[in-house]
XYZ file of C-alpha atoms in Angstrom:
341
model
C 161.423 -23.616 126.830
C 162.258 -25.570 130.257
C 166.719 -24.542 128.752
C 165.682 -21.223 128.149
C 164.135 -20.158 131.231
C 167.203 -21.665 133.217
C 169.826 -19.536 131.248
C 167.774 -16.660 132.066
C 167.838 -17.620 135.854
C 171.836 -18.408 135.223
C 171.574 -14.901 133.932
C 169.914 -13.193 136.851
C 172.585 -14.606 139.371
C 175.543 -13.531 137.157
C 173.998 -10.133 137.003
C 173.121 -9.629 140.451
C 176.452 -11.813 141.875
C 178.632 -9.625 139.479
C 177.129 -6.396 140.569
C 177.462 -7.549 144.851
C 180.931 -6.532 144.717
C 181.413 -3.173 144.043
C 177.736 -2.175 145.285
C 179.074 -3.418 148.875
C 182.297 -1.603 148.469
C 180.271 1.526 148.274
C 177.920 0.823 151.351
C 181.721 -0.133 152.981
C 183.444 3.046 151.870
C 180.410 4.965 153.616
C 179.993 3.669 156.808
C 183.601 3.036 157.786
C 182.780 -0.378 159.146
C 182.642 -3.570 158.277
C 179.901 -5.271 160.551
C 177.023 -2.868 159.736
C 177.101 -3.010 155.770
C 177.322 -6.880 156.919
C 174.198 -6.183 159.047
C 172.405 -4.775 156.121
C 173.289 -7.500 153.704
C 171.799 -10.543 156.437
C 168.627 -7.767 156.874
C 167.963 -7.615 152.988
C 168.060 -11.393 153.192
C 165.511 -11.778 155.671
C 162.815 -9.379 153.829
C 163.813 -11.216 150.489
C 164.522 -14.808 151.571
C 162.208 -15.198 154.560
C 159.454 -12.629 155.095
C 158.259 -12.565 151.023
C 158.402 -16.565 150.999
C 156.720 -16.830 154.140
C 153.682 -14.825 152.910
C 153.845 -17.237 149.412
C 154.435 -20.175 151.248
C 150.601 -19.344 153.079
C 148.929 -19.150 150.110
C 149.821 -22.840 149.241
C 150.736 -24.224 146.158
C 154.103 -24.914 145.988
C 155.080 -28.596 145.423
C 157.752 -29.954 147.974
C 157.876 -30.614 151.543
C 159.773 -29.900 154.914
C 162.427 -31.882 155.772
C 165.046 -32.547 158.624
C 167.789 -33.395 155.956
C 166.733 -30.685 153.582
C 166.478 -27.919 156.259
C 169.978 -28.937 157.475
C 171.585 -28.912 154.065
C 169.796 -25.738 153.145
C 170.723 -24.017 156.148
C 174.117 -25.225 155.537
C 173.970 -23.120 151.977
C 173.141 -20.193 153.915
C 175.723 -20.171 156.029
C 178.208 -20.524 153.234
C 176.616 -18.008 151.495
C 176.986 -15.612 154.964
C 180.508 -16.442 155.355
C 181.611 -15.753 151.828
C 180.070 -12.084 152.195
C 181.620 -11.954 155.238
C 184.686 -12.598 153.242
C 184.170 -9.907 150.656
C 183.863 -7.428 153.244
C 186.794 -8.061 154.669
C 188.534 -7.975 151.867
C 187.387 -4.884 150.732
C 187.642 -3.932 154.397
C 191.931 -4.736 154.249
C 192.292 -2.234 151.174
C 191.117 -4.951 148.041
C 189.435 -3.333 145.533
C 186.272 -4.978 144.071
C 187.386 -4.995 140.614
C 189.771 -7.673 141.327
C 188.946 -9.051 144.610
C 185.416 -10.175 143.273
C 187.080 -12.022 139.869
C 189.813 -13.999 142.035
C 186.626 -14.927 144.207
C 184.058 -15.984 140.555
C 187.869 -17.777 139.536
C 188.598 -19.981 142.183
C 185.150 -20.493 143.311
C 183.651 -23.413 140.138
C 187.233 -24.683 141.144
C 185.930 -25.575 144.428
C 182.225 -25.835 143.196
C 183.375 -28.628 140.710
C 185.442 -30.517 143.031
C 182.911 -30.689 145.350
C 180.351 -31.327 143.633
C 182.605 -34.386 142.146
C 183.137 -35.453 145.495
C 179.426 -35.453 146.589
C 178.756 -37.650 143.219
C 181.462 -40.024 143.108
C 182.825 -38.918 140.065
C 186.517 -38.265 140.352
C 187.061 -40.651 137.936
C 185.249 -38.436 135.238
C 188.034 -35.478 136.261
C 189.886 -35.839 132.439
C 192.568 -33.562 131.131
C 190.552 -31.178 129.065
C 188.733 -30.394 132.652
C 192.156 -30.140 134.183
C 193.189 -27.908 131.908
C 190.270 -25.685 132.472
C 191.124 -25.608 136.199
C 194.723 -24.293 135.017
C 192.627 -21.428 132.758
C 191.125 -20.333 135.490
C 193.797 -20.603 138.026
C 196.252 -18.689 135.318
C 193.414 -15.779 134.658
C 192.897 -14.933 138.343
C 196.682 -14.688 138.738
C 197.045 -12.436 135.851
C 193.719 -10.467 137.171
C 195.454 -9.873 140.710
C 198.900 -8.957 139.292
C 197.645 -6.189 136.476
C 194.915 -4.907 138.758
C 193.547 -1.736 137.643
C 195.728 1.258 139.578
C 194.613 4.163 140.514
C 195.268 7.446 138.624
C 198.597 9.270 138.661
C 197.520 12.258 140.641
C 196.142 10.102 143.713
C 198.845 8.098 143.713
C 200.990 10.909 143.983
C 198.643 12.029 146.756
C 199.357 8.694 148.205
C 202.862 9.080 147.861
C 203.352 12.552 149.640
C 201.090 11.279 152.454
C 202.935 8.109 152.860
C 206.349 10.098 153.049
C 204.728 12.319 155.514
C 203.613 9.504 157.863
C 207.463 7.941 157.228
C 208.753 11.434 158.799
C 206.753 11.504 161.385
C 207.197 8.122 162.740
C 209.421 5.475 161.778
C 206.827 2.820 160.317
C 207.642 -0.080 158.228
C 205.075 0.822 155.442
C 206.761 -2.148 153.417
C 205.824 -4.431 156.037
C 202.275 -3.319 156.439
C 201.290 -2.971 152.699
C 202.115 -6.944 152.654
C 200.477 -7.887 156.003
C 197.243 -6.488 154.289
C 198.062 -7.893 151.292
C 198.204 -11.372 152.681
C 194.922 -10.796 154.694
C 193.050 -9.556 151.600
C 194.234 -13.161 150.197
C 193.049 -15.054 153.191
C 189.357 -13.181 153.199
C 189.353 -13.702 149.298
C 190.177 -17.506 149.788
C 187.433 -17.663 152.809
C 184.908 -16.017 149.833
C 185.369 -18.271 147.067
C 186.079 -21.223 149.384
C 182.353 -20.562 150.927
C 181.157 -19.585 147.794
C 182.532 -22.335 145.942
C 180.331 -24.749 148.465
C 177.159 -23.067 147.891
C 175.731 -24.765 144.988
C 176.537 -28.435 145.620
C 175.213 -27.430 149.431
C 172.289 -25.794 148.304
C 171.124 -28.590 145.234
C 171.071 -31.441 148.031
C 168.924 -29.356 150.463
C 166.527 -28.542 147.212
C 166.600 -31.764 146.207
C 165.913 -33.398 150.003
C 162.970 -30.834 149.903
C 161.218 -32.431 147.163
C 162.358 -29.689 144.813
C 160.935 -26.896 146.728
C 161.816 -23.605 145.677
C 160.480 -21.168 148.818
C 161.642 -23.251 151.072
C 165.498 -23.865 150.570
C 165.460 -19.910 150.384
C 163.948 -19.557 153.625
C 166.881 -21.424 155.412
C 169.319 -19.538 153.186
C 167.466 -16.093 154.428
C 167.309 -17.684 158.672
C 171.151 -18.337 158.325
C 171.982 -15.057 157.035
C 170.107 -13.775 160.027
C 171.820 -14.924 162.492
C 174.843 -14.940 161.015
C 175.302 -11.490 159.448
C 172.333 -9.729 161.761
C 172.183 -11.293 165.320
C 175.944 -11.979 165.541
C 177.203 -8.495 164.312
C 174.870 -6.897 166.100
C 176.266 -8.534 169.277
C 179.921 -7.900 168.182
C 179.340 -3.688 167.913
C 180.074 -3.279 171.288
C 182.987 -5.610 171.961
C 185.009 -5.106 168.763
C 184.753 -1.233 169.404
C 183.124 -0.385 165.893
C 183.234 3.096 165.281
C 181.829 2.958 162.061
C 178.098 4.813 161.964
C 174.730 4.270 159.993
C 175.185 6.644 156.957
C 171.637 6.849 154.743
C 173.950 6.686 151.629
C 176.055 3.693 153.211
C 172.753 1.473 154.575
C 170.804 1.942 150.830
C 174.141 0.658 149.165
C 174.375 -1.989 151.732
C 170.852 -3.000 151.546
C 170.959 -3.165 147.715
C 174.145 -5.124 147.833
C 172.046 -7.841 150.230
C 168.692 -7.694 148.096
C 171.508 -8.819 144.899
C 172.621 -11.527 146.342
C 169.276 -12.728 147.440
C 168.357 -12.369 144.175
C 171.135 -14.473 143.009
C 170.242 -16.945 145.529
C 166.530 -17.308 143.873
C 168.125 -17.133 140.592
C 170.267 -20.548 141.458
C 167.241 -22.051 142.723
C 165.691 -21.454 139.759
C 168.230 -22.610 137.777
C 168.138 -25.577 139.553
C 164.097 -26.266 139.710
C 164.730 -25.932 135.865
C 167.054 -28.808 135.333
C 170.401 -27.212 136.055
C 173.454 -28.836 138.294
C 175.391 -27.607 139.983
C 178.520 -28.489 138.076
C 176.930 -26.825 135.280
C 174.777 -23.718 137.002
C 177.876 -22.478 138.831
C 180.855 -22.415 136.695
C 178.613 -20.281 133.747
C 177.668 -17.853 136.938
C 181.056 -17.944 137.841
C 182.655 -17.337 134.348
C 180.033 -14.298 133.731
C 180.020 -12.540 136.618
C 183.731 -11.181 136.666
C 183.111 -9.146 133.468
C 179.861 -7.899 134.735
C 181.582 -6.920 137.815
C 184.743 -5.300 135.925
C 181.976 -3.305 134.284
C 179.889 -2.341 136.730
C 183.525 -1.332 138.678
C 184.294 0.746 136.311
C 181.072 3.011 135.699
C 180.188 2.895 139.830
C 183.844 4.350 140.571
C 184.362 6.042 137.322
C 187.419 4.699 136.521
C 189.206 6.138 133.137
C 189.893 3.206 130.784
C 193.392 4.361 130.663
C 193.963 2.471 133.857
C 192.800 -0.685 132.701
C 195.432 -3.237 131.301
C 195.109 -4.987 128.676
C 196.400 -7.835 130.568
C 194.275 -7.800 133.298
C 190.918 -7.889 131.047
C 193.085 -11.211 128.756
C 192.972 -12.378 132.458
C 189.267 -11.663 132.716
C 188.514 -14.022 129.095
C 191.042 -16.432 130.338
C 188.536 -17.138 133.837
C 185.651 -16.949 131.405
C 187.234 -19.414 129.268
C 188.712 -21.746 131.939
C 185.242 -21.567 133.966
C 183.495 -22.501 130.238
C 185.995 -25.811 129.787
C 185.466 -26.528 133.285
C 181.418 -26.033 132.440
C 181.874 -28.622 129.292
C 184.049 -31.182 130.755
C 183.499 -30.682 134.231
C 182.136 -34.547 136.173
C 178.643 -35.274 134.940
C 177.743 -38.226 137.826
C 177.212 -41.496 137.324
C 174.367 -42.645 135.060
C 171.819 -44.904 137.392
C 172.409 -48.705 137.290
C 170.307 -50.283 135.729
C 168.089 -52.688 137.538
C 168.964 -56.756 137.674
């Protein structure tokens, strides 16, 4: 029963962490800014992650104590959590589009999630081929996701073209140049995602874990660090970075909605992880499940005809699942406890 109820809570975060994506890209797409749907995403933390656990916290019960080292830790996971949203939105905010930003972000992130978490346990030595070779899956499937990237249909591009030749005309731009400035700065905010990302479980287990297995608690400091980080710190930035974005309904209810997800997701780990999980088990299934469930939710969000969807890039979609599943099964277990003298 104890299995069960942690692959639902596996299951929550894979469905709320795969639908993040393209939810945010809407809020995005209707503000014209990136700091405010950022805003939005730090406030839905604070109602989910702080104000709701504060109230359950008061009505005692919950086993698990406050702790210096588990506060730090915890608030630690929050801030990785803050920056790798941060890193979506700018990703989405340099021209990526969710349905393959998001699965090179789920690929690379159980790289880092593994390593780490390897590196927090002393277990290097348990890094064997088959685990390798699960690193190469995944590495090899986000590749072939970024390179057969669903296009966009024939009569936008054309669109696209006729408006790009009419900018050329009128001003003698280097359109070559700028498509691959953006394209290496949707790389670098993709990297920053699943690089925080990647962190978050390992971060987040030793902060549970220093808590006495708390489950309100470590969510708390995840919902304070998204606070200041994606609230109080935008907020101050409006002004100075000249947004010119505004606070459309339709924009702040995706935005919101895209924050209350990956709270969600946030619980669901916890969960997970009150239930027995690791994080070098947890993560990588998350990981490997939520690119499909953001392909699909992609795809019936923006309406996208199936026509422009390779073949090649959904292969690269089952070749992350698969990698992320061999990384799951032979991914570092930790050393076994020595046994006493």
């Amino acid at each position: 029963m104890q299995f069960l109820g942690m692959l639902a809570a596996i299951a929550l975060t894979a469905l709320c962490w795969g639908a993040y994506g393209p939810v945010l890209h809407f809020g995005r797409e209707a503000m014209h800014s990136s700091l405010r749907p950022f805003m939005c995403v730090g406030a839905a933390y604070f109602l989910i992650a702080v104000l709701i656990p504060s109230l359950l916290l008061a009505r005692g019960g919950e086993r698990g104590g406050w702790t210096t080292k588990g506060v730090i830790w915890s608030l630690l996971a929050g801030a990785a959590g803050a920056l790798g949203a941060l890193g979506v939105i700018l990703a989405l905010g340099f021209g990526g589009k969710p349905i393959y930003v998001m699965p090179l972000v789920f690929g690379g992130a159980p790289v880092v999630n593994t390593l780490l978490s390897a590196f927090m346990n002393r277990a290097f030595d348990q890094l064997k081929a088959p685990f390798l070779a699960g690193l190469l899956l995944v590495v090899t499937g986000a590749v072939t996701v970024l390179v057969f990237k669903p296009q966009a249909a024939p009569a936008a591009a054309t669109a696209q073209a006729d408006a790009a030749a009419a900018d050329t005309a009128a001003a003698p731009a280097k359109p070559a140049d700028k498509k691959a400035e953006r394209f290496v700065e949707i790389l670098l905010a993709t990297a920053l995602a699943l690089f925080s990302w990647g962190a978050y479980g390992p971060v987040l287990h030793r902060g549970q874990a220093a808590m006495g297995g708390s489950r309100l608690r470590p969510l708390m400091c995840i919902g304070m660090a998204y606070f200041l980080i994606a609230v109080l710190v935008p907020l101050a930035l409006l002004g100075p970075m000249g947004d010119t974005g505004t606070w459309a309904f339709g924009g702040t209810a995706w935005s919101l909605a895209a924050g209350a997800l990956g709270a969600l997701g946030a619980l669901g780990t916890i969960l997970a992880f009150t239930l027995g999980g690791k994080p070098f088990t947890v993560m990588p299934v998350v990981f490997g499940c939520a690119p499909v469930i953001n392909t699909l939710t992609t795809l019936a969000l923006a309406h996208t005809p199936t026509s422009a969807v390779s073949p090649f890039f959904l292969a690269g979609l089952l070749v992350v699942a698969v990698g992320a599943a061999t990384v799951l099964v032979f991914g570092p277990r930790g050393h076994a406890p020595a046994k006493p003298v």
